[in-house]
Short mmCIF file of C-alpha atoms in Angstrom, two decimals:
data_model
loop_
_atom_site.label_atom_id
_atom_site.label_comp_id
_atom_site.label_asym_id
_atom_site.label_seq_id
_atom_site.Cartn_x
_atom_site.Cartn_y
_atom_site.Cartn_z
CA MET A 6 104.30 90.60 101.32
CA LYS A 7 107.97 91.33 100.63
CA VAL A 8 107.54 90.48 96.94
CA ILE A 9 104.53 92.82 96.63
CA LEU A 10 106.45 95.64 98.32
CA ALA A 11 109.47 95.08 96.09
CA ILE A 12 107.34 95.10 92.91
CA SER A 13 105.43 98.21 94.05
CA THR A 14 108.67 100.03 94.85
CA ALA A 15 110.15 99.08 91.47
CA ILE A 16 107.06 100.36 89.64
CA VAL A 17 106.99 103.67 91.53
CA LEU A 18 110.74 104.09 91.03
CA ALA A 19 110.36 103.48 87.29
CA VAL A 20 107.58 106.09 87.10
CA ASN A 21 109.72 108.54 89.06
CA VAL A 22 112.74 108.03 86.79
CA ASN A 23 110.55 108.34 83.70
CA THR A 24 109.03 111.57 85.05
CA ILE A 25 112.46 113.07 85.69
CA SER A 26 113.53 112.02 82.20
CA HIS A 27 110.42 113.64 80.73
CA ILE A 28 111.08 116.86 82.66
CA ASN A 29 114.62 116.91 81.34
CA ASP A 30 113.33 116.41 77.79
CA ILE A 31 110.93 119.33 78.17
CA ASN A 32 113.64 121.56 79.59
CA GLN A 33 115.85 120.64 76.67
CA ARG A 34 113.12 121.81 74.29
CA LEU A 35 112.77 125.05 76.24
CA SER A 36 116.52 125.62 76.10
CA GLU A 37 116.38 125.79 72.34
CA ARG A 38 114.12 128.83 72.22
CA GLN A 39 115.45 131.98 70.61
CA ASN A 40 114.66 134.39 73.43
CA GLU A 41 117.76 133.96 75.63
CA ALA A 42 116.49 136.00 78.57
CA THR A 43 113.28 133.97 78.76
CA TRP A 44 115.31 130.77 78.51
CA PHE A 45 117.55 131.83 81.41
CA ILE A 46 114.51 132.55 83.56
CA PHE A 47 113.02 129.17 82.70
CA GLN A 48 116.29 127.55 83.79
CA LEU A 49 116.20 129.48 87.06
CA VAL A 50 112.64 128.30 87.71
CA LYS A 51 113.59 124.72 86.88
CA GLU A 52 116.55 124.63 89.27
CA TYR A 53 114.57 126.46 91.94
CA ALA A 54 111.80 123.88 91.61
CA ASN A 55 114.35 121.11 92.05
CA LEU A 56 115.66 122.83 95.19
CA VAL A 57 112.09 122.99 96.53
CA THR A 58 111.66 119.26 95.85
CA GLN A 59 114.97 118.27 97.47
CA SER A 60 114.23 120.34 100.58
CA GLN A 61 110.94 118.45 101.06
CA VAL A 62 112.38 114.92 100.75
CA ARG A 63 112.66 113.06 104.07
CA PRO A 64 115.20 112.05 105.18
CA ILE A 65 116.85 115.10 103.69
CA ASP A 66 119.84 114.44 101.42
CA TYR A 67 122.13 117.40 102.05
CA ASP A 68 124.38 116.59 99.07
CA LYS A 69 121.41 116.93 96.72
CA VAL A 70 120.19 120.06 98.51
CA TRP A 71 123.59 121.72 98.20
CA LEU A 72 123.84 120.70 94.54
CA ALA A 73 120.39 122.15 93.84
CA TYR A 74 121.34 125.32 95.75
CA ASP A 75 124.57 125.74 93.75
CA LEU A 76 122.77 125.20 90.44
CA THR A 77 120.08 127.75 91.36
CA TRP A 78 122.77 130.18 92.50
CA SER A 79 124.52 129.84 89.12
CA ARG A 80 121.21 130.48 87.29
CA PHE A 81 120.73 133.71 89.21
CA ASP A 82 124.30 134.74 88.42
CA THR A 83 123.90 133.96 84.72
CA LEU A 84 120.58 135.78 84.52
CA LEU A 85 122.03 138.94 86.08
CA ASN A 86 125.45 138.96 84.42
CA SER A 87 125.23 137.31 81.01
CA LYS A 88 125.15 139.80 78.13
CA GLU A 89 122.00 138.41 76.50
CA SER A 90 119.81 138.44 79.61
CA ALA A 91 121.34 141.43 81.46
CA ASN A 92 120.38 143.87 78.69
CA PHE A 93 116.87 142.46 78.51
CA ILE A 94 116.07 142.60 82.23
CA GLN A 95 117.66 146.07 82.44
CA GLU A 96 115.47 147.43 79.65
CA ALA A 97 112.39 145.77 81.14
CA ASN A 98 113.15 147.20 84.61
CA TYR A 99 113.36 143.71 86.09
CA ARG A 100 116.94 143.95 87.38
CA SER A 101 116.08 145.29 90.84
CA PHE A 102 113.58 142.47 91.39
CA PHE A 103 116.05 139.72 90.48
CA GLU A 104 118.85 141.34 92.46
CA ASN A 105 116.63 141.45 95.55
CA GLU A 106 115.53 137.86 95.01
CA PHE A 107 119.16 136.79 94.57
CA SER A 108 120.11 138.55 97.79
CA ASP A 109 117.26 136.82 99.66
CA PHE A 110 118.19 133.52 98.05
CA LYS A 111 121.73 133.68 99.45
CA SER A 112 120.30 133.60 102.99
CA ILE A 113 119.16 130.02 102.29
CA GLU A 114 122.80 128.90 102.57
CA LYS A 115 122.88 129.85 106.24
CA SER A 116 119.54 128.13 106.85
CA VAL A 117 120.78 124.86 105.32
CA GLN A 118 123.83 124.97 107.57
CA LEU A 119 121.60 125.48 110.62
CA VAL A 120 119.46 122.49 109.61
CA GLU A 121 122.60 120.36 109.18
CA ARG A 122 123.59 121.24 112.74
CA ASN A 123 120.03 120.49 113.96
CA ILE A 124 119.57 124.06 115.16
CA ILE A 125 116.39 124.61 113.13
CA ASP A 126 113.84 122.16 111.75
CA ALA A 127 114.11 120.98 108.14
CA ASP A 128 110.43 121.81 107.59
CA LEU A 129 111.17 125.49 108.28
CA LEU A 130 113.88 125.40 105.62
CA ALA A 131 111.49 123.79 103.12
CA LYS A 132 108.82 126.41 103.87
CA LYS A 133 111.31 129.26 103.45
CA ILE A 134 112.51 127.95 100.08
CA GLN A 135 108.91 127.37 98.95
CA LEU A 136 107.92 130.96 99.80
CA LYS A 137 110.87 132.44 97.91
CA TYR A 138 110.16 130.16 94.96
CA ASN A 139 106.52 131.29 94.97
CA ASP A 140 107.68 134.92 94.66
CA ILE A 141 109.61 134.05 91.49
CA ILE A 142 106.66 132.16 90.01
CA LEU A 143 104.24 135.00 90.84
CA PHE A 144 106.53 137.57 89.24
CA PHE A 145 106.98 135.38 86.20
CA ASN A 146 103.23 134.88 85.73
CA ASP A 147 102.53 138.61 86.12
CA ASN A 148 105.27 139.94 83.84
CA PHE A 149 106.02 137.34 81.17
CA ARG A 150 103.49 136.49 78.52
CA LEU A 151 104.54 133.47 76.54
CA GLN A 152 104.19 134.19 72.86
CA SER A 153 103.49 130.64 71.72
CA PRO A 154 100.60 128.32 72.70
CA VAL A 155 103.10 125.47 72.42
CA VAL A 156 105.23 126.98 75.20
CA GLU A 157 102.13 127.52 77.34
CA GLN A 158 101.31 123.86 76.86
CA VAL A 159 104.85 122.96 77.89
CA ARG A 160 104.49 124.99 81.09
CA THR A 161 101.27 123.17 81.98
CA GLU A 162 102.94 119.85 81.26
CA LEU A 163 105.86 120.80 83.48
CA ARG A 164 103.56 121.60 86.39
CA GLN A 165 101.79 118.29 85.98
CA LEU A 166 105.08 116.42 85.84
CA MET A 167 106.39 118.19 88.94
CA ALA A 168 103.22 117.20 90.82
CA LYS A 169 103.63 113.65 89.55
CA GLN A 170 107.26 113.57 90.64
CA THR A 171 106.36 114.85 94.11
CA LEU A 172 103.67 112.17 94.41
CA THR A 173 105.98 109.34 93.31
CA THR A 174 108.76 110.55 95.60
CA THR A 175 106.33 110.54 98.53
CA ALA A 176 105.15 107.06 97.55
CA LEU A 177 108.76 105.86 97.41
CA ILE A 178 109.44 107.15 100.91
CA ILE A 179 106.27 105.46 102.25
CA LEU A 180 107.08 102.16 100.52
CA PHE A 181 110.67 102.25 101.75
CA THR A 182 109.45 102.87 105.31
CA ILE A 183 107.00 99.96 105.05
CA MET A 184 109.77 97.71 103.71
CA LEU A 185 112.06 98.63 106.61
CA LEU A 186 109.26 97.96 109.10
CA THR A 187 108.45 94.62 107.43
CA PHE A 188 112.05 93.45 107.54
CA TRP A 189 112.37 94.60 111.17
CA LEU A 190 109.23 92.72 112.22
CA ASP A 191 110.32 89.64 110.27
CA ASN A 192 113.73 89.68 111.93
CA ARG A 193 112.16 90.18 115.36
CA PHE A 194 109.74 87.28 114.77
CA LYS A 195 112.62 85.01 113.70
CA ASN A 196 114.59 85.97 116.81
CA ILE A 197 111.61 85.10 119.01
CA LEU A 198 111.18 81.74 117.26
CA SER A 199 114.90 80.98 117.56
CA ARG A 200 114.56 81.23 121.37
CA LYS A 201 111.59 78.85 121.63
CA ASP A 202 111.63 75.07 121.90
CA ALA A 203 109.62 73.73 118.97
CA LEU A 204 107.96 70.93 120.96
CA THR A 205 107.01 72.62 124.24
CA SER A 206 107.04 76.34 123.23
CA VAL A 207 109.08 77.25 126.33
CA LEU A 208 112.45 78.97 126.02
CA ASN A 209 115.23 76.73 124.70
CA ARG A 210 118.83 75.95 125.66
CA GLN A 211 120.30 78.77 123.57
CA ALA A 212 117.96 81.27 125.20
CA LEU A 213 119.09 80.06 128.64
CA ILE A 214 122.77 80.47 127.72
CA ASN A 215 122.21 83.98 126.35
CA ASP A 216 120.00 85.09 129.24
CA THR A 217 122.48 83.98 131.90
CA LYS A 218 125.09 86.13 130.15
CA TYR A 219 123.09 89.26 129.34
CA PHE A 220 119.56 89.26 130.82
CA TYR A 221 119.90 88.51 134.52
CA GLN A 222 121.38 91.63 136.13
CA GLU A 223 120.18 91.42 139.75
CA SER A 224 122.48 89.97 142.37
CA GLN A 225 120.60 86.78 143.32
CA TYR A 226 117.99 84.43 141.83
CA HIS A 227 116.02 81.27 142.52
CA LEU A 228 117.10 78.34 140.34
CA VAL A 229 114.80 75.32 139.97
CA SER A 230 115.78 72.20 138.02
CA VAL A 231 113.17 69.65 136.91
CA ARG A 232 114.18 66.36 135.30
CA LEU A 233 111.92 63.65 133.87
CA LEU A 234 113.65 60.48 135.03
CA ASN A 235 111.57 57.91 133.14
CA LEU A 236 111.48 59.56 129.70
CA LYS A 237 113.61 56.82 128.12
CA GLU A 238 111.37 54.16 129.65
CA ILE A 239 108.26 55.86 128.23
CA ASN A 240 109.88 56.19 124.79
CA LEU A 241 110.91 52.53 124.73
CA LYS A 242 107.58 51.21 125.98
CA TYR A 243 105.11 53.46 124.18
CA GLY A 244 107.09 55.23 121.45
CA LEU A 245 108.67 58.65 120.93
CA ASP A 246 105.32 60.34 120.28
CA TYR A 247 104.15 59.48 123.79
CA GLY A 248 107.38 60.81 125.24
CA ASP A 249 106.84 64.09 123.37
CA LEU A 250 103.28 64.35 124.68
CA VAL A 251 104.50 63.83 128.23
CA LEU A 252 107.10 66.59 127.79
CA LYS A 253 104.43 68.95 126.44
CA SER A 254 102.19 68.12 129.39
CA ILE A 255 105.03 68.82 131.86
CA ALA A 256 105.79 72.16 130.17
CA GLY A 257 102.12 73.12 130.42
CA ARG A 258 101.91 72.19 134.08
CA LEU A 259 105.11 74.11 134.85
CA HIS A 260 103.54 77.14 133.21
CA ASN A 261 100.58 76.83 135.60
CA VAL A 262 102.56 76.43 138.85
CA VAL A 263 105.72 78.48 138.26
CA PRO A 264 105.29 82.22 139.05
CA SER A 265 105.22 84.62 136.11
CA SER A 266 108.34 86.32 137.48
CA CYS A 267 110.32 83.17 136.61
CA ARG A 268 111.38 82.10 133.15
CA THR A 269 111.10 78.45 132.12
CA TYR A 270 113.69 76.83 129.82
CA LYS A 271 113.95 73.38 128.25
CA PHE A 272 117.66 72.74 128.62
CA ALA A 273 117.93 69.10 127.60
CA ASN A 274 115.52 66.53 126.24
CA ASP A 275 114.43 65.53 129.75
CA GLN A 276 115.37 68.60 131.81
CA PHE A 277 113.82 72.01 132.50
CA PHE A 278 115.18 75.03 134.40
CA MET A 279 113.27 77.89 136.03
CA ILE A 280 115.06 81.12 136.96
CA GLY A 281 113.69 84.24 138.62
CA ASN A 282 112.99 86.19 141.78
CA CYS A 283 109.95 84.41 143.12
CA SER A 284 110.29 84.45 146.93
CA LYS A 285 107.07 86.45 147.38
CA GLU A 286 105.10 84.22 145.02
CA PHE A 287 106.22 80.99 146.69
CA GLY A 288 105.90 82.46 150.18
CA GLU A 289 105.92 79.62 152.69
CA ILE A 290 105.04 77.03 150.05
CA ASP A 291 107.75 74.46 149.34
CA PRO A 292 108.50 74.86 145.60
CA ILE A 293 109.80 71.29 145.31
CA LYS A 294 106.60 69.80 146.76
CA LEU A 295 104.40 72.13 144.71
CA ILE A 296 106.11 71.20 141.44
CA LYS A 297 106.33 67.47 142.16
CA ASP A 298 102.67 67.25 143.19
CA SER A 299 101.66 68.94 139.95
CA LEU A 300 103.96 67.00 137.62
CA GLU A 301 103.55 63.55 139.15
CA SER A 302 99.78 63.50 138.89
CA PRO A 303 98.64 61.06 136.17
CA ILE A 304 98.92 62.05 132.51
CA PHE A 305 96.18 60.53 130.34
CA ILE A 306 96.95 59.97 126.67
CA GLY A 307 93.98 58.25 125.13
CA ARG A 308 93.33 55.22 127.31
CA ILE A 309 96.89 55.13 128.60
CA GLU A 310 97.71 56.53 132.02
CA LEU A 311 101.31 57.65 132.46
CA ILE A 312 103.06 58.75 135.63
CA ALA A 313 106.06 61.05 135.29
CA ASP A 314 108.95 60.24 137.61
CA ILE A 315 110.22 63.71 138.50
CA SER A 316 113.41 64.93 140.15
CA VAL A 317 113.29 68.54 141.43
CA ASN A 318 116.15 70.66 142.77
CA HIS A 319 115.69 74.16 144.20
CA ASP A 320 118.55 76.61 144.89
CA GLU A 321 117.54 79.75 146.75
CA GLN A 322 119.29 83.09 146.35
CA ILE A 323 122.06 81.88 144.06
CA HIS A 324 124.40 84.64 142.86
CA LYS A 325 124.01 85.61 139.21
CA GLU A 326 127.72 84.96 138.55
CA LEU A 327 127.21 81.34 139.63
CA LEU A 328 124.10 80.64 137.55
CA SER A 329 125.94 79.17 134.54
CA GLU A 330 128.21 77.05 136.73
CA ARG A 331 125.30 75.70 138.77
CA ILE A 332 123.25 74.93 135.66
CA THR A 333 126.19 72.96 134.26
CA GLN A 334 126.50 71.00 137.51
CA LEU A 335 122.79 70.15 137.57
CA SER A 336 122.73 69.14 133.91
CA CYS A 337 125.73 66.83 134.35
CA SER A 338 124.71 65.29 137.67
CA SER A 339 123.19 61.83 137.72
CA PRO A 340 119.43 61.66 138.39
#
């Protein structure tokens, strides 16, 4: 799964980079045209389009937004004040339009600052920029007639490339989100497995140590210790596989008799601990008798009948600060 995501991301990224490169190539061709005023307007549209794109990327990269804003600002300034374009737009009666658009454009600076401070939503900023950009495009389409079919073809190609870039950018964001989710789930699954005993599937020694430090926050708990006294005898007489099967059977029986409010841990090879607040569940039932009766009933493995010799200790209402100390005492005490 990770390999597929990585390959997909690499492919989409390559397409995105190639698209940007192609757009830059086209803009370079446009920059070589003889009509300077038209060229300046094309540059303004290009930078404005980039600002639109950057404002729509999530999460928003403010450095790129500010860079796109500054570049668009400079294109407006050049269009209005350079000798070549100023004379043209003055003679064509376009100056008032571009001055008004430039004035409106400057208000975007304040909007970006408000988004950075989380005062307004980034989507409102993107919509505002898109609307102002649409005004420029509409004016351009109504008032400028490109003289060459080649340039018209370039404009169409630019629109297609911008759509392609938007699509690939969206795909990159989706793939990146999926990758983050995949790694998070993988890490969570590994953490869960690291807390489980491989043989019995109950919580392991490390989980018990961590939980006594960080998980148990109430003042008092029940602590039950269960030890299989004849595990070595079973291993020597029948083999390690039989000992493992007995341990699995004990873990399963503990799961059936221990209340769900208690957690079960396999602390040592022959010892289990149960911790929790289970006074209501046990009620007047003696936990030691309940557990011993369940665990000492015969275990049948094939034609062999095994009896587990069980030692059970039950501490009621032990203070949470004493859990670790009491567990150590019980694990070190002789059966």
